[in-house]
Coordinates of C-alpha atoms in Angstrom, one line a residue:
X20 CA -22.7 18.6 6.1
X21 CA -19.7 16.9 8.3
X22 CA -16.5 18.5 8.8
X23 CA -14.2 18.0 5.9
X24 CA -11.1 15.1 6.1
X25 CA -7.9 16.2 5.7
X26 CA -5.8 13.8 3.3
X27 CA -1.9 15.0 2.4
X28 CA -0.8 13.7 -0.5
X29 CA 3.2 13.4 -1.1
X30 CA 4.8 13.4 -4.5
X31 CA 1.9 15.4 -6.4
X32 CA 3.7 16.1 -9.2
X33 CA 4.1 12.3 -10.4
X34 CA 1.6 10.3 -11.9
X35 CA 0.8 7.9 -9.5
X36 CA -0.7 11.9 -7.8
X37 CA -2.3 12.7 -10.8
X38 CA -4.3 9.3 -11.1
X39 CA -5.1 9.8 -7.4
X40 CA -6.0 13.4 -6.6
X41 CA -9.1 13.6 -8.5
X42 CA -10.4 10.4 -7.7
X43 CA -10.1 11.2 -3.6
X44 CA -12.2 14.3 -4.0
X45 CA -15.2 12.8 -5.9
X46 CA -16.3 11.0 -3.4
X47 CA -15.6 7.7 -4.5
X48 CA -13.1 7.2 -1.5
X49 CA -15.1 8.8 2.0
X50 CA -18.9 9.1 0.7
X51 CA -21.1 11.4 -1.6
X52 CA -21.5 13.3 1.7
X53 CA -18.2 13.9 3.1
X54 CA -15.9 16.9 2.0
X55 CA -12.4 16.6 1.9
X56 CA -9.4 18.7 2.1
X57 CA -6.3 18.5 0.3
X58 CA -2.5 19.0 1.1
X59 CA -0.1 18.2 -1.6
X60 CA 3.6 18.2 -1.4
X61 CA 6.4 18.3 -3.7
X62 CA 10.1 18.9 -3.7
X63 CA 10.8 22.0 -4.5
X64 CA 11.8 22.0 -8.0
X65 CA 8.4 20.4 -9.1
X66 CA 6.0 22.6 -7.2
X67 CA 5.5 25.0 -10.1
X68 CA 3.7 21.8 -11.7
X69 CA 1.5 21.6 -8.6
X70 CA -0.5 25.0 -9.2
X71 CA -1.4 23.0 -12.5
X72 CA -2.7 20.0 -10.7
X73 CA -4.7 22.7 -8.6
X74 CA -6.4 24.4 -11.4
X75 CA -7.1 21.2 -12.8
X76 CA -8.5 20.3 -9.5
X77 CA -10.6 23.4 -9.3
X78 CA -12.2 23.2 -13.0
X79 CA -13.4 20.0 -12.0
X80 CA -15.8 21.8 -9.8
X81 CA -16.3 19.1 -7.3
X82 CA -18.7 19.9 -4.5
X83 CA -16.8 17.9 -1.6
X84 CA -13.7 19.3 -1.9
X85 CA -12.7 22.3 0.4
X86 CA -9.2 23.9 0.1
X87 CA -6.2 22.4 -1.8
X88 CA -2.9 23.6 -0.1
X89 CA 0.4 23.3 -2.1
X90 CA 3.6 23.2 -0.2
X91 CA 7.2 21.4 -0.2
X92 CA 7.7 21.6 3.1
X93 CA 7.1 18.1 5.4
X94 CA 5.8 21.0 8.7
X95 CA 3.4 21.5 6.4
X96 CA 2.6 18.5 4.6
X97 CA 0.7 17.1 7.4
X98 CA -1.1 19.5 9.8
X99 CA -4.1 18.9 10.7
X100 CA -4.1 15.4 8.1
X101 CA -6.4 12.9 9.1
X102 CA -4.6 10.3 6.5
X103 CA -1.3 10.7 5.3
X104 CA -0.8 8.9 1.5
X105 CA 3.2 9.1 1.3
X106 CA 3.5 8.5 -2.6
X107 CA 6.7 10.6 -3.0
X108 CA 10.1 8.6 -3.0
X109 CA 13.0 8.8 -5.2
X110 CA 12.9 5.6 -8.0
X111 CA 15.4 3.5 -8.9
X112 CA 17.8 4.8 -11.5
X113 CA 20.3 2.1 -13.9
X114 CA 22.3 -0.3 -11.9
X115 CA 20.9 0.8 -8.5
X116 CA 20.4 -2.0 -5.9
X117 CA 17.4 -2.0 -3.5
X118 CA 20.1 -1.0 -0.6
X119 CA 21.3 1.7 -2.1
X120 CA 17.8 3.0 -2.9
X121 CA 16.8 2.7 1.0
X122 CA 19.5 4.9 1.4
X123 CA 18.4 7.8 -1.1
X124 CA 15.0 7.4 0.7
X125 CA 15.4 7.0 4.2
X126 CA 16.1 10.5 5.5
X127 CA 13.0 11.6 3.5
X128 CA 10.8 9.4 5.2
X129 CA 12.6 9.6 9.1
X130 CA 12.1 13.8 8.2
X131 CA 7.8 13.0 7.5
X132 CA 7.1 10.8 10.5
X133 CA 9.0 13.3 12.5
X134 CA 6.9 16.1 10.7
X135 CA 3.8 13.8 11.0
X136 CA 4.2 13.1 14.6
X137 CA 4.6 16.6 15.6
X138 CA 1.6 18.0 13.0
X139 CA -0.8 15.5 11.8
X140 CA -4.4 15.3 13.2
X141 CA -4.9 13.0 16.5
X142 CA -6.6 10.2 14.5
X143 CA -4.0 10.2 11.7
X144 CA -3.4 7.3 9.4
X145 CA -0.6 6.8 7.3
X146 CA -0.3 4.8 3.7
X147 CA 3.2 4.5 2.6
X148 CA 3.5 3.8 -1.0
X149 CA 7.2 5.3 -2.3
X150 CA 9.5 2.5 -2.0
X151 CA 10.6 0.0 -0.8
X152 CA 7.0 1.3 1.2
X153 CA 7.7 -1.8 3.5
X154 CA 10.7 -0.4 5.2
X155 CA 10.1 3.2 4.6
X156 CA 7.0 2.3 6.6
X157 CA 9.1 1.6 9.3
X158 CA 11.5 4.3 9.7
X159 CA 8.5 7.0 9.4
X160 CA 6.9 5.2 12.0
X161 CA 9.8 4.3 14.1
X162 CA 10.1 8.5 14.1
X163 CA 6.8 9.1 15.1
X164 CA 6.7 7.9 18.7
X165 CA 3.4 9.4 19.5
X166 CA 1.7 8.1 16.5
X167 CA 0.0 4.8 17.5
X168 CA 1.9 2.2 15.3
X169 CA -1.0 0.7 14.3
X170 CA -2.1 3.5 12.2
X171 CA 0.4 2.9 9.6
X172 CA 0.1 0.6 6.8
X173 CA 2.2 0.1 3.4
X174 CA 0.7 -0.6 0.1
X175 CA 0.2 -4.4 -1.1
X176 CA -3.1 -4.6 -2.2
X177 CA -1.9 -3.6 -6.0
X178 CA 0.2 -6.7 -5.8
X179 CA -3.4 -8.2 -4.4
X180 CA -5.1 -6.7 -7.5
X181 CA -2.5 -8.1 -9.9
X182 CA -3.1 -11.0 -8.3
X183 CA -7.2 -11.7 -8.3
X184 CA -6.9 -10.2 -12.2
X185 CA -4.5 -13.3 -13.0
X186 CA -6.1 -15.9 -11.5
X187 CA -9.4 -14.7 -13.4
X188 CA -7.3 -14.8 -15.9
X189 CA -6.1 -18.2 -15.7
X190 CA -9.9 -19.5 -14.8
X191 CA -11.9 -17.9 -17.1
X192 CA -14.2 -16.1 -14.5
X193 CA -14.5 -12.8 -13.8
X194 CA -12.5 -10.9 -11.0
X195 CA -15.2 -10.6 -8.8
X196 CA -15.2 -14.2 -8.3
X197 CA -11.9 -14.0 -6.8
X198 CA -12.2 -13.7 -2.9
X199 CA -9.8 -14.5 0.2
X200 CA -6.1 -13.4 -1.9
X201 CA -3.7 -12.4 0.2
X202 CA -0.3 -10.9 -0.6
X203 CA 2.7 -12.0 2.1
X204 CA 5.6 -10.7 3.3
X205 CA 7.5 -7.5 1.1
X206 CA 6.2 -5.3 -1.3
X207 CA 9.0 -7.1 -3.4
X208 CA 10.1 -9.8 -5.7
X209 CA 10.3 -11.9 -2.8
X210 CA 6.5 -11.6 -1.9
X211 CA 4.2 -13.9 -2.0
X212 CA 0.8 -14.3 -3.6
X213 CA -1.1 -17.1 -1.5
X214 CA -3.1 -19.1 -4.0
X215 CA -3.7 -22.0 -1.7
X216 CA -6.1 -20.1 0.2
X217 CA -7.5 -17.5 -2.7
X218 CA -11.2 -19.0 -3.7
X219 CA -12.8 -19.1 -7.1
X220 CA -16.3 -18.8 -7.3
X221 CA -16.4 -19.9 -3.7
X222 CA -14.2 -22.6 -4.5
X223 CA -10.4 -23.0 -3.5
X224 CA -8.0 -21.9 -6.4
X225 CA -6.2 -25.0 -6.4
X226 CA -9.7 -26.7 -7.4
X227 CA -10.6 -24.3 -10.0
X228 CA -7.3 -24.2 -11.0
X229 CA -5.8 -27.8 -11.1
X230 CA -2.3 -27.1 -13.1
X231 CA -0.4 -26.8 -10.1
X232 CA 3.0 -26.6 -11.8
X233 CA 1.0 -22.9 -12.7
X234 CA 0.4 -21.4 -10.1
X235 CA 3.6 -22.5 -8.1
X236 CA 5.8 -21.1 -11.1
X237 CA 4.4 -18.6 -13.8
X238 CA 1.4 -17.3 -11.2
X239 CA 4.0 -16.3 -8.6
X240 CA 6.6 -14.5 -10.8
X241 CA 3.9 -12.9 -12.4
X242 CA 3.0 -10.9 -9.9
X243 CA 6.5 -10.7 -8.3
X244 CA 7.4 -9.2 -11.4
X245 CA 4.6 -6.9 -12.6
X246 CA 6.1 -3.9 -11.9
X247 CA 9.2 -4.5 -13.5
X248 CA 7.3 -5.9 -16.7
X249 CA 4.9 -3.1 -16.8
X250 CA 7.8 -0.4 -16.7
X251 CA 9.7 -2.3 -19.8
X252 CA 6.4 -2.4 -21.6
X253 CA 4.8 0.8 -21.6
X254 CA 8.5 2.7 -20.9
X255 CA 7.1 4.3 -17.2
X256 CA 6.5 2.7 -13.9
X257 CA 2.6 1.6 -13.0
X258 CA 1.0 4.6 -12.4
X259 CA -3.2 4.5 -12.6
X260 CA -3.2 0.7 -11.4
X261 CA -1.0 2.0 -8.0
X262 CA -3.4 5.0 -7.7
X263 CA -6.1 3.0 -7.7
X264 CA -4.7 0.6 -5.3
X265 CA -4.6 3.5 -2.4
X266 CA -8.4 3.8 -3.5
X267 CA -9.0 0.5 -2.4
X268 CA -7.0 0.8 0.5
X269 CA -8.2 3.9 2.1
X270 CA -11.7 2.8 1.3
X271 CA -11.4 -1.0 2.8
X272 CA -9.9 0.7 6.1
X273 CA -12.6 2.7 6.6
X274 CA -15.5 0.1 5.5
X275 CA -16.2 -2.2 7.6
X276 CA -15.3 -5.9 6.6
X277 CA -18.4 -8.3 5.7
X278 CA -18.4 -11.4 4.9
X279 CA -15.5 -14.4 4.6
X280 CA -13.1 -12.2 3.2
X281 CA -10.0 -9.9 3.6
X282 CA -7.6 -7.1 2.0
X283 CA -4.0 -7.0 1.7
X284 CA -1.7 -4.5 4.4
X285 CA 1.5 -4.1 5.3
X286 CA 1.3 -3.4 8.2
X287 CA 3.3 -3.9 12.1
X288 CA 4.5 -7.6 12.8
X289 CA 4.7 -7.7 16.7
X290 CA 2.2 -10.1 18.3
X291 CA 0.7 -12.0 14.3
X292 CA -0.6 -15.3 15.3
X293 CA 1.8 -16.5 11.9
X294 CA 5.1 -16.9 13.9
X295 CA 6.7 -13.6 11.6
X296 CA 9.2 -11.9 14.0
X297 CA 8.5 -9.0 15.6
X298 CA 9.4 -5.4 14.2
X299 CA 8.6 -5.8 10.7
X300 CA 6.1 -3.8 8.0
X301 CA 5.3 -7.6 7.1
X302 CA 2.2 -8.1 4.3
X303 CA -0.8 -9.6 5.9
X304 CA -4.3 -10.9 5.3
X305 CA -6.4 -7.9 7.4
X306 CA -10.0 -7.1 7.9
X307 CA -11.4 -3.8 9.3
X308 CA -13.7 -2.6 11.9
X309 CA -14.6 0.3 9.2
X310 CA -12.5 3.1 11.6
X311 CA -9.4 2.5 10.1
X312 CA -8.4 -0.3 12.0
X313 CA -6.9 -3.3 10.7
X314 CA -7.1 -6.7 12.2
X315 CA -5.0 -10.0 10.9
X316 CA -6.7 -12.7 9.8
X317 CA -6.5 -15.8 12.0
X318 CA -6.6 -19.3 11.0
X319 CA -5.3 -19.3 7.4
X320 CA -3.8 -22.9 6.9
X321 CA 0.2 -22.7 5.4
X322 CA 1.6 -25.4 3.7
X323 CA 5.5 -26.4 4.0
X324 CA 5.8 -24.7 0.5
X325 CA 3.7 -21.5 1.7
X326 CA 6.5 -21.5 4.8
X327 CA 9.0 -21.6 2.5
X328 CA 8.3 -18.6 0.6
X329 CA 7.1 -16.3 3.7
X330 CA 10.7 -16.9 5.6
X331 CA 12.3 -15.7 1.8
X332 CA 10.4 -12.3 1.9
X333 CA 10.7 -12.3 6.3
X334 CA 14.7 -12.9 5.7
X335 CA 14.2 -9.9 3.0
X336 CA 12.7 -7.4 5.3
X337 CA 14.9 -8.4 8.0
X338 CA 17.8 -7.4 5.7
X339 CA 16.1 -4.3 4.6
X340 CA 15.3 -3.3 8.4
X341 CA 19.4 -4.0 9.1
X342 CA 20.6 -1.8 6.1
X343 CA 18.5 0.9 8.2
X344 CA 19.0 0.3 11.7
X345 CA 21.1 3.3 12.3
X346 CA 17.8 4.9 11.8
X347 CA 15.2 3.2 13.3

């Protein structure tokens, strides 16, 4: 039997934990053969919930996993983590702007890459999904200097699910048909959804699809908008759907990429062959070597319209990355 993996887990109390917990120790995520080892954090008001989680956990009497470690302190969030799932960050409340709830969440997430940095396994990878997961990304990472910054990814392949799931939608075909999506840019209303190089059925979009006025309009603010229509509809914010997102993630890092196709990351800017400045969490079409790894997609063809709406989301996150600079 190998050694077990080490995953912390912030935010455990939340739903977007609850969805996700169960399904990392089953061993959907790392193999039928691979045990794992949990470490859950919550503030410390909501840790009380967390022994319910673990019993929960327990009855479930899954063979993989090996000790579940409650705590709500970031020192010992992360020792000995192998992969770091950052869930935890305050939400927006009424009338808040995105700048104001960068501030809330900043010092929370400069106090775990410092607590990461100094704790975490050597082969640590980090998933930010609290947001704005984009620049939170980056001030974790910016305080964990001997972390190597590419090991840390934010979250965009829910915005790449939504995505696939419309356009199967719109076609008639099922989801699996839907290859080569790839979500630009800012875990945001600004982001952008690249139909113009998604493929149906092995054909591009735009052929499968011919009502352009479509996808240029109601496709994009679809999915720039999901989250905000999800939360007036059901009265909470998307919960199961972003749990099963980090699934995806965590389990397209660590499988090696086959085939003419790609995931979704956020992940470091410097040096992308797609003329994004440097120093930016920036959304990008990756494939994997199956080690955790990611490596941009070259080659991807932009149109004058694509430009247009990656410099909205890049002027975004540059912004976002100014409104934070004091801590970066």
């Amino acid at each position: 039997m190998k050694s077990p993996v080490t995953v912390a887990v912030t935010g455990g109390a939340g739903q977007v934990a609850y969805s996700l917990l169960f399904r990392l120790t089953s061993g959907e995520v790392f193999g039928d053969d691979q045990p794992v080892s949990l470490i859950i954090k919550e503030v410390p008001e909501f840790v009380g919930t967390l022994e319910g989680v673990k019993m929960e956990l327990e009855d479930c009497a899954f063979p993989l996993l090996r000790d579940i470690i409650l705590t709500d302190k970031d020192d010992e969030a992360f020792r000995g983590a192998n992969w770091a799932l950052l869930v935890g960050a305050t939400p927006r409340q009424p009338g808040m702007e995105r700048k104001d709830l960068l501030t809330v969440n900043a010092a929370s997430f400069r106090d775990q890459g410092e607590a990461i940095n100094s704790t975490a396994a050597a082969d640590i990878r980090v998933l930010v999904v609290g947001n704005p997961c984009n620049t939170n990304c980056l001030i974790a990472m910016s305080h964990a200097p001997d972390v190597p910054r590419d090991r840390w990814a934010a979250l965009t392949l829910l915005d790449q699910n939504r995505a696939m799931a419309q356009l199967a939608i719109k076609s008639g075909r099922p989801v699996s048909e839907v290859t080569n999506m790839t979500i630009w840019g800012n875990h945001s209303a600004t982001q952008y959804p690249d139909f113009e190089n998604a493929r149906i059925g092995g054909k591009p979009a735009t052929e499968v699809i011919k009502d352009r006025d479509w996808l240029e309009n109601q496709f994009v603010e679809i999915i720039q908008k999901r989250g905000a229509a999800i939360l007036a509809a059901r009265g909470k914010s998307s919960a199961a759907s972003a749990a099963n997102a980090i699934i995806d993630h965590v389990r397209s890092a660590t499988t090696k990429t086959e085939g003419d196709d790609w995931f979704s990351a956020a992940i470091l800017s410097d040096g992308n062959p797609y003329g994004i400045p440097d120093g930016l969490i920036f959304s990008f079409p990756c494939r994997s070597d199956g080690k955790g790894n990611y490596n941009i997609v070259d080659g991807l063809k932009l149109s004058d319209y694509a430009r247009g709406k990656l410099d909205i989301t890049t002027q975004e996150l540059i912004a976002e990355r100014n409104d934070v600079s004091e801590l970066l």
